[in-house]
Amino acid sequence: MTPAIELDGVSRTYPGGVAALRDVSLRVLPGELMAIVGPSGSGKSTMLHLLGTLDRPTTGRVRVDGRDTGALSDRQVSALRARRIGFVFQRFHLTTGVPARDVVADGLLYAGVPLRDRRRRAERVLVELGLGHRLRHRSHELSGGERQRVAIARAIVGTPGIVLADEPTGNLDTRSGDDVMELLTGLKRSGTAVIVITHNPALAAELPRRVEIVDGRITADIPAVGGGAR
Ligand code: ADP
């Protein structure tokens, strides 16, 4: 099976000489749900940026759906990212004054979908995520958990093959955090690969596969046993 995303011998050295990632190889299959866990400064954000094609490696290859992004222009990479990768961040800044439906519909802007279709698809996803009663609410009228669900809706409305979630429950109470994790877990049913980046070992322990990173290197890759707990 072609990995949804693959790092092959990837290193990233920042100007000034900090080697934030060193010879990292990682294959993530469609429908896989995994955590990347490590202490502060270990290279998680660097890895997130490389997996998200927001940054390019110093050496090595990043493949999305088997395509070597190193062979693509910046424009081509942006187009690939818009179609294939959804992002969920810890602090999602919903544009003030914009109704939830339109925040989500904007997730399809770069896919060239006409406005009416964007809104229809946004409504469908929000209803699926239990926010059918919040379509016209603006960010200040939503709870933290609801906002994060809007962020997830925006990330998945374009049916990406990969969702990258950076500390997605970091600002939420336990119950809202559990809901968010359940939604992310549910994405594997549609074949979406979900990668959760976290410094929280308890959160990582709930996911079927865990990759640990220390000092820019993968120190453990613990696979799902019997398909994973969730
Ligand atoms: P984490 O997300 O696990 O906290 P990072 O990927 O942010 O780790 O950082 C890994 C290492 O790279 C750290 O030593 C950090 O100081 C360094 N680093 C991160 N970004 C930059 C940058 N833009 N320029 C120089 N060094 C950086």
mmCIF file of C-alpha atoms and ligand atoms in Angstrom:
data_model
loop_
_atom_site.group_PDB
_atom_site.id
_atom_site.type_symbol
_atom_site.label_atom_id
_atom_site.label_comp_id
_atom_site.label_asym_id
_atom_site.label_seq_id
_atom_site.Cartn_x
_atom_site.Cartn_y
_atom_site.Cartn_z
ATOM 1 C CA MET A 1 0.000 0.000 0.000
ATOM 2 C CA THR A 2 1.335 3.458 -0.856
ATOM 3 C CA PRO A 3 1.883 5.434 2.343
ATOM 4 C CA ALA A 4 -0.314 8.508 2.764
ATOM 5 C CA ILE A 5 2.858 10.265 3.799
ATOM 6 C CA GLU A 6 6.461 9.217 4.115
ATOM 7 C CA LEU A 7 9.671 10.725 5.433
ATOM 8 C CA ASP A 8 12.715 9.026 3.972
ATOM 9 C CA GLY A 9 16.070 9.793 5.590
ATOM 10 C CA VAL A 10 14.942 13.313 6.449
ATOM 11 C CA SER A 11 17.156 15.820 8.224
ATOM 12 C CA ARG A 12 16.477 19.466 8.935
ATOM 13 C CA THR A 13 19.230 21.779 10.010
ATOM 14 C CA TYR A 14 18.294 25.384 10.757
ATOM 15 C CA PRO A 15 20.499 28.314 9.861
ATOM 16 C CA GLY A 16 22.988 28.583 12.719
ATOM 17 C CA GLY A 17 23.518 24.843 12.671
ATOM 18 C CA VAL A 18 20.789 23.424 14.933
ATOM 19 C CA ALA A 19 20.097 19.881 13.703
ATOM 20 C CA ALA A 20 16.401 19.684 14.649
ATOM 21 C CA LEU A 21 15.795 16.394 12.815
ATOM 22 C CA ARG A 22 18.433 13.793 12.017
ATOM 23 C CA ASP A 23 17.893 11.048 9.477
ATOM 24 C CA VAL A 24 14.252 10.395 10.263
ATOM 25 C CA SER A 25 12.291 7.796 8.293
ATOM 26 C CA LEU A 26 8.594 7.276 8.830
ATOM 27 C CA ARG A 27 5.816 5.694 6.785
ATOM 28 C CA VAL A 28 2.206 6.414 7.612
ATOM 29 C CA LEU A 29 -0.433 4.347 5.842
ATOM 30 C CA PRO A 30 -3.949 5.468 4.875
ATOM 31 C CA GLY A 31 -6.289 5.097 7.854
ATOM 32 C CA GLU A 32 -3.463 4.963 10.384
ATOM 33 C CA LEU A 33 -3.892 6.842 13.639
ATOM 34 C CA MET A 34 -0.694 7.724 15.422
ATOM 35 C CA ALA A 35 0.941 10.006 17.918
ATOM 36 C CA ILE A 36 4.291 11.709 17.626
ATOM 37 C CA VAL A 37 5.424 12.294 21.168
ATOM 38 C CA GLY A 38 8.519 13.850 22.654
ATOM 39 C CA PRO A 39 9.730 16.447 25.127
ATOM 40 C CA SER A 40 9.920 20.133 24.338
ATOM 41 C CA GLY A 41 12.706 20.891 21.872
ATOM 42 C CA SER A 42 12.864 17.317 20.540
ATOM 43 C CA GLY A 43 11.860 18.293 17.003
ATOM 44 C CA LYS A 44 8.088 17.723 16.950
ATOM 45 C CA SER A 45 7.180 21.081 15.397
ATOM 46 C CA THR A 46 9.934 20.681 12.851
ATOM 47 C CA MET A 47 8.506 17.276 11.941
ATOM 48 C CA LEU A 48 4.989 18.700 11.767
ATOM 49 C CA HIS A 49 6.146 21.382 9.349
ATOM 50 C CA LEU A 50 7.920 18.844 7.171
ATOM 51 C CA LEU A 51 4.995 16.395 7.202
ATOM 52 C CA GLY A 52 2.684 19.285 6.379
ATOM 53 C CA THR A 53 4.946 20.372 3.482
ATOM 54 C CA LEU A 54 5.172 23.811 5.107
ATOM 55 C CA ASP A 55 8.946 23.444 5.179
ATOM 56 C CA ARG A 56 11.395 21.456 3.085
ATOM 57 C CA PRO A 57 14.042 19.069 4.462
ATOM 58 C CA THR A 58 17.751 19.858 4.328
ATOM 59 C CA THR A 59 18.336 16.302 3.119
ATOM 60 C CA GLY A 60 16.060 13.341 2.460
ATOM 61 C CA ARG A 61 12.646 12.996 0.850
ATOM 62 C CA VAL A 62 9.084 13.771 1.838
ATOM 63 C CA ARG A 63 6.476 11.853 -0.177
ATOM 64 C CA VAL A 64 2.763 12.556 -0.154
ATOM 65 C CA ASP A 65 0.710 9.771 -1.761
ATOM 66 C CA GLY A 66 3.985 8.458 -3.147
ATOM 67 C CA ARG A 67 4.902 11.783 -4.828
ATOM 68 C CA ASP A 68 8.293 13.224 -4.008
ATOM 69 C CA THR A 69 7.568 16.790 -2.954
ATOM 70 C CA GLY A 70 11.217 17.707 -3.567
ATOM 71 C CA ALA A 71 10.520 17.408 -7.288
ATOM 72 C CA LEU A 72 7.629 19.887 -7.105
ATOM 73 C CA SER A 73 7.639 23.689 -7.291
ATOM 74 C CA ASP A 74 6.374 25.706 -4.319
ATOM 75 C CA ARG A 75 3.095 26.276 -6.168
ATOM 76 C CA GLN A 76 2.665 22.585 -6.876
ATOM 77 C CA VAL A 77 3.415 21.749 -3.250
ATOM 78 C CA SER A 78 0.832 24.306 -2.095
ATOM 79 C CA ALA A 79 -1.773 22.764 -4.370
ATOM 80 C CA LEU A 80 -0.950 19.265 -3.127
ATOM 81 C CA ARG A 81 -1.156 20.475 0.480
ATOM 82 C CA ALA A 82 -4.516 22.161 -0.110
ATOM 83 C CA ARG A 83 -5.991 18.971 -1.543
ATOM 84 C CA ARG A 84 -4.401 16.328 0.672
ATOM 85 C CA ILE A 85 -3.511 17.733 4.087
ATOM 86 C CA GLY A 86 -5.759 19.132 6.818
ATOM 87 C CA PHE A 87 -4.356 20.942 9.872
ATOM 88 C CA VAL A 88 -5.768 21.180 13.383
ATOM 89 C CA PHE A 89 -3.858 23.436 15.750
ATOM 90 C CA GLN A 90 -3.994 23.849 19.499
ATOM 91 C CA ARG A 91 -5.210 27.407 19.350
ATOM 92 C CA PHE A 92 -7.504 27.802 16.456
ATOM 93 C CA HIS A 93 -8.208 31.432 15.712
ATOM 94 C CA LEU A 94 -11.603 31.518 14.103
ATOM 95 C CA THR A 95 -11.971 34.739 12.185
ATOM 96 C CA THR A 96 -14.043 37.045 14.357
ATOM 97 C CA GLY A 97 -17.523 37.694 13.093
ATOM 98 C CA VAL A 98 -17.529 34.892 10.526
ATOM 99 C CA PRO A 99 -20.237 32.240 11.012
ATOM 100 C CA ALA A 100 -19.021 28.679 11.639
ATOM 101 C CA ARG A 101 -20.431 27.507 8.309
ATOM 102 C CA ASP A 102 -18.316 30.007 6.373
ATOM 103 C CA VAL A 103 -15.169 29.300 8.393
ATOM 104 C CA VAL A 104 -15.520 25.667 7.339
ATOM 105 C CA ALA A 105 -16.503 26.542 3.755
ATOM 106 C CA ASP A 106 -13.249 28.515 3.458
ATOM 107 C CA GLY A 107 -11.417 25.206 3.892
ATOM 108 C CA LEU A 108 -12.478 24.487 0.289
ATOM 109 C CA LEU A 109 -11.370 27.817 -1.189
ATOM 110 C CA TYR A 110 -8.239 26.443 -2.764
ATOM 111 C CA ALA A 111 -10.014 23.409 -4.142
ATOM 112 C CA GLY A 112 -11.872 25.695 -6.554
ATOM 113 C CA VAL A 113 -15.329 24.670 -5.341
ATOM 114 C CA PRO A 114 -18.120 27.215 -6.022
ATOM 115 C CA LEU A 115 -19.426 29.081 -2.948
ATOM 116 C CA ARG A 116 -22.814 27.392 -2.836
ATOM 117 C CA ASP A 117 -21.215 23.916 -2.874
ATOM 118 C CA ARG A 118 -18.638 24.990 -0.306
ATOM 119 C CA ARG A 119 -21.412 26.047 2.049
ATOM 120 C CA ARG A 120 -23.429 22.891 1.454
ATOM 121 C CA ARG A 121 -20.444 20.662 2.166
ATOM 122 C CA ALA A 122 -19.512 22.755 5.208
ATOM 123 C CA GLU A 123 -23.026 22.352 6.615
ATOM 124 C CA ARG A 124 -22.940 18.611 6.062
ATOM 125 C CA VAL A 125 -19.635 18.216 7.923
ATOM 126 C CA LEU A 126 -20.743 20.472 10.797
ATOM 127 C CA VAL A 127 -23.938 18.438 11.172
ATOM 128 C CA GLU A 128 -21.869 15.225 11.193
ATOM 129 C CA LEU A 129 -19.693 16.661 13.958
ATOM 130 C CA GLY A 130 -22.754 17.513 16.055
ATOM 131 C CA LEU A 131 -22.725 21.250 15.323
ATOM 132 C CA GLY A 132 -25.864 21.445 13.210
ATOM 133 C CA HIS A 133 -27.297 23.907 15.725
ATOM 134 C CA ARG A 134 -24.248 26.172 15.494
ATOM 135 C CA LEU A 135 -23.998 26.825 11.738
ATOM 136 C CA ARG A 136 -24.517 30.568 12.047
ATOM 137 C CA HIS A 137 -22.755 31.083 15.343
ATOM 138 C CA ARG A 138 -19.631 33.209 15.399
ATOM 139 C CA SER A 139 -16.471 32.268 17.269
ATOM 140 C CA HIS A 140 -17.248 34.273 20.431
ATOM 141 C CA GLU A 141 -20.590 32.469 20.632
ATOM 142 C CA LEU A 142 -18.951 29.033 20.718
ATOM 143 C CA SER A 143 -17.326 27.083 23.556
ATOM 144 C CA GLY A 144 -13.675 26.008 23.326
ATOM 145 C CA GLY A 145 -14.713 22.450 22.470
ATOM 146 C CA GLU A 146 -17.112 23.666 19.797
ATOM 147 C CA ARG A 147 -14.423 25.884 18.301
ATOM 148 C CA GLN A 148 -12.060 22.965 18.075
ATOM 149 C CA ARG A 149 -14.773 20.911 16.379
ATOM 150 C CA VAL A 150 -15.204 23.749 13.858
ATOM 151 C CA ALA A 151 -11.438 23.603 13.317
ATOM 152 C CA ILE A 152 -11.665 19.864 12.672
ATOM 153 C CA ALA A 153 -14.602 20.398 10.315
ATOM 154 C CA ARG A 154 -12.525 22.929 8.391
ATOM 155 C CA ALA A 155 -9.588 20.528 8.230
ATOM 156 C CA ILE A 156 -11.639 17.615 6.902
ATOM 157 C CA VAL A 157 -14.206 19.313 4.663
ATOM 158 C CA GLY A 158 -11.949 18.784 1.656
ATOM 159 C CA THR A 159 -11.615 15.046 2.507
ATOM 160 C CA PRO A 160 -7.825 15.153 2.921
ATOM 161 C CA GLY A 161 -5.807 11.947 3.019
ATOM 162 C CA ILE A 162 -3.829 13.217 5.995
ATOM 163 C CA VAL A 163 -4.805 15.212 9.067
ATOM 164 C CA LEU A 164 -2.055 16.735 11.203
ATOM 165 C CA ALA A 165 -3.191 17.733 14.668
ATOM 166 C CA ASP A 166 -0.837 19.744 16.887
ATOM 167 C CA GLU A 167 -1.784 19.405 20.577
ATOM 168 C CA PRO A 168 -5.451 19.362 19.507
ATOM 169 C CA THR A 169 -6.767 18.996 23.054
ATOM 170 C CA GLY A 170 -4.207 21.262 24.719
ATOM 171 C CA ASN A 171 -6.652 23.999 25.685
ATOM 172 C CA LEU A 172 -9.715 21.890 26.359
ATOM 173 C CA ASP A 173 -11.349 20.408 29.431
ATOM 174 C CA THR A 174 -11.272 16.598 29.675
ATOM 175 C CA ARG A 175 -14.721 16.033 28.239
ATOM 176 C CA SER A 176 -14.248 18.307 25.195
ATOM 177 C CA GLY A 177 -10.773 16.822 24.715
ATOM 178 C CA ASP A 178 -12.247 13.316 24.683
ATOM 179 C CA ASP A 179 -14.842 14.399 22.112
ATOM 180 C CA VAL A 180 -12.141 15.868 19.889
ATOM 181 C CA MET A 181 -10.050 12.689 20.117
ATOM 182 C CA GLU A 182 -13.097 10.610 19.288
ATOM 183 C CA LEU A 183 -13.709 12.678 16.168
ATOM 184 C CA LEU A 184 -10.089 12.355 15.077
ATOM 185 C CA THR A 185 -10.202 8.610 15.760
ATOM 186 C CA GLY A 186 -13.341 8.302 13.642
ATOM 187 C CA LEU A 187 -11.530 9.683 10.593
ATOM 188 C CA LYS A 188 -9.676 6.426 10.084
ATOM 189 C CA ARG A 189 -12.945 4.916 8.903
ATOM 190 C CA SER A 190 -12.744 7.104 5.810
ATOM 191 C CA GLY A 191 -9.126 6.075 5.239
ATOM 192 C CA THR A 192 -7.660 9.342 6.492
ATOM 193 C CA ALA A 193 -4.268 9.061 8.165
ATOM 194 C CA VAL A 194 -4.311 11.022 11.414
ATOM 195 C CA ILE A 195 -1.097 12.189 13.071
ATOM 196 C CA VAL A 196 -1.382 13.785 16.502
ATOM 197 C CA ILE A 197 1.651 15.700 17.731
ATOM 198 C CA THR A 198 1.802 15.992 21.494
ATOM 199 C CA HIS A 199 4.082 16.274 24.490
ATOM 200 C CA ASN A 200 1.391 14.546 26.542
ATOM 201 C CA PRO A 201 2.289 10.845 27.067
ATOM 202 C CA ALA A 202 -1.201 10.026 28.407
ATOM 203 C CA LEU A 203 -2.825 11.247 25.222
ATOM 204 C CA ALA A 204 -0.273 9.425 23.081
ATOM 205 C CA ALA A 205 -0.856 6.206 25.027
ATOM 206 C CA GLU A 206 -4.470 6.153 23.847
ATOM 207 C CA LEU A 207 -3.482 5.972 20.194
ATOM 208 C CA PRO A 208 -2.707 2.723 18.381
ATOM 209 C CA ARG A 209 0.748 3.755 17.149
ATOM 210 C CA ARG A 210 3.271 5.951 18.929
ATOM 211 C CA VAL A 211 6.462 7.382 17.548
ATOM 212 C CA GLU A 212 8.780 8.866 20.143
ATOM 213 C CA ILE A 213 11.285 11.506 19.193
ATOM 214 C CA VAL A 214 14.224 12.699 21.253
ATOM 215 C CA ASP A 215 16.914 15.120 20.070
ATOM 216 C CA GLY A 216 15.682 14.974 16.499
ATOM 217 C CA ARG A 217 15.754 11.191 16.209
ATOM 218 C CA ILE A 218 13.046 8.555 16.375
ATOM 219 C CA THR A 219 13.817 6.545 19.516
ATOM 220 C CA ALA A 220 10.763 4.257 19.442
ATOM 221 C CA ASP A 221 8.003 3.325 17.018
ATOM 222 C CA ILE A 222 5.433 1.328 18.913
ATOM 223 C CA PRO A 223 2.911 -0.242 16.581
ATOM 224 C CA ALA A 224 -0.691 -1.101 17.159
ATOM 225 C CA VAL A 225 -1.235 -4.481 18.776
ATOM 226 C CA GLY A 226 -4.154 -6.248 17.138
ATOM 227 C CA GLY A 227 -5.197 -3.151 15.250
ATOM 228 C CA GLY A 228 -5.127 -0.734 18.149
ATOM 229 C CA ALA A 229 -7.192 -0.037 21.209
ATOM 230 C CA ARG A 230 -9.543 2.467 19.591
HETATM 231 P P1 ADP B 1 9.466 20.746 19.684
HETATM 232 O O1 ADP B 1 8.330 21.068 18.786
HETATM 233 O O2 ADP B 1 9.567 19.288 20.029
HETATM 234 O O3 ADP B 1 9.497 21.592 20.932
HETATM 235 P P2 ADP B 1 11.138 22.048 17.668
HETATM 236 O O4 ADP B 1 10.967 21.314 16.393
HETATM 237 O O5 ADP B 1 10.378 23.318 17.832
HETATM 238 O O6 ADP B 1 10.839 21.058 18.909
HETATM 239 O O7 ADP B 1 12.672 22.393 17.882
HETATM 240 C C1 ADP B 1 13.728 21.460 17.720
HETATM 241 C C2 ADP B 1 15.058 22.174 17.852
HETATM 242 O O8 ADP B 1 15.239 23.082 16.776
HETATM 243 C C3 ADP B 1 15.187 23.011 19.118
HETATM 244 O O9 ADP B 1 16.518 22.945 19.538
HETATM 245 C C4 ADP B 1 14.841 24.413 18.647
HETATM 246 O O10 ADP B 1 15.460 25.374 19.443
HETATM 247 C C5 ADP B 1 15.395 24.414 17.247
HETATM 248 N N1 ADP B 1 14.642 25.299 16.315
HETATM 249 C C6 ADP B 1 13.305 25.217 16.035
HETATM 250 N N2 ADP B 1 12.956 26.145 15.105
HETATM 251 C C7 ADP B 1 14.092 26.825 14.795
HETATM 252 C C8 ADP B 1 14.408 27.893 13.893
HETATM 253 N N3 ADP B 1 13.469 28.445 13.111
HETATM 254 N N4 ADP B 1 15.691 28.331 13.850
HETATM 255 C C9 ADP B 1 16.651 27.763 14.618
HETATM 256 N N5 ADP B 1 16.437 26.748 15.468
HETATM 257 C C10 ADP B 1 15.172 26.279 15.569
#
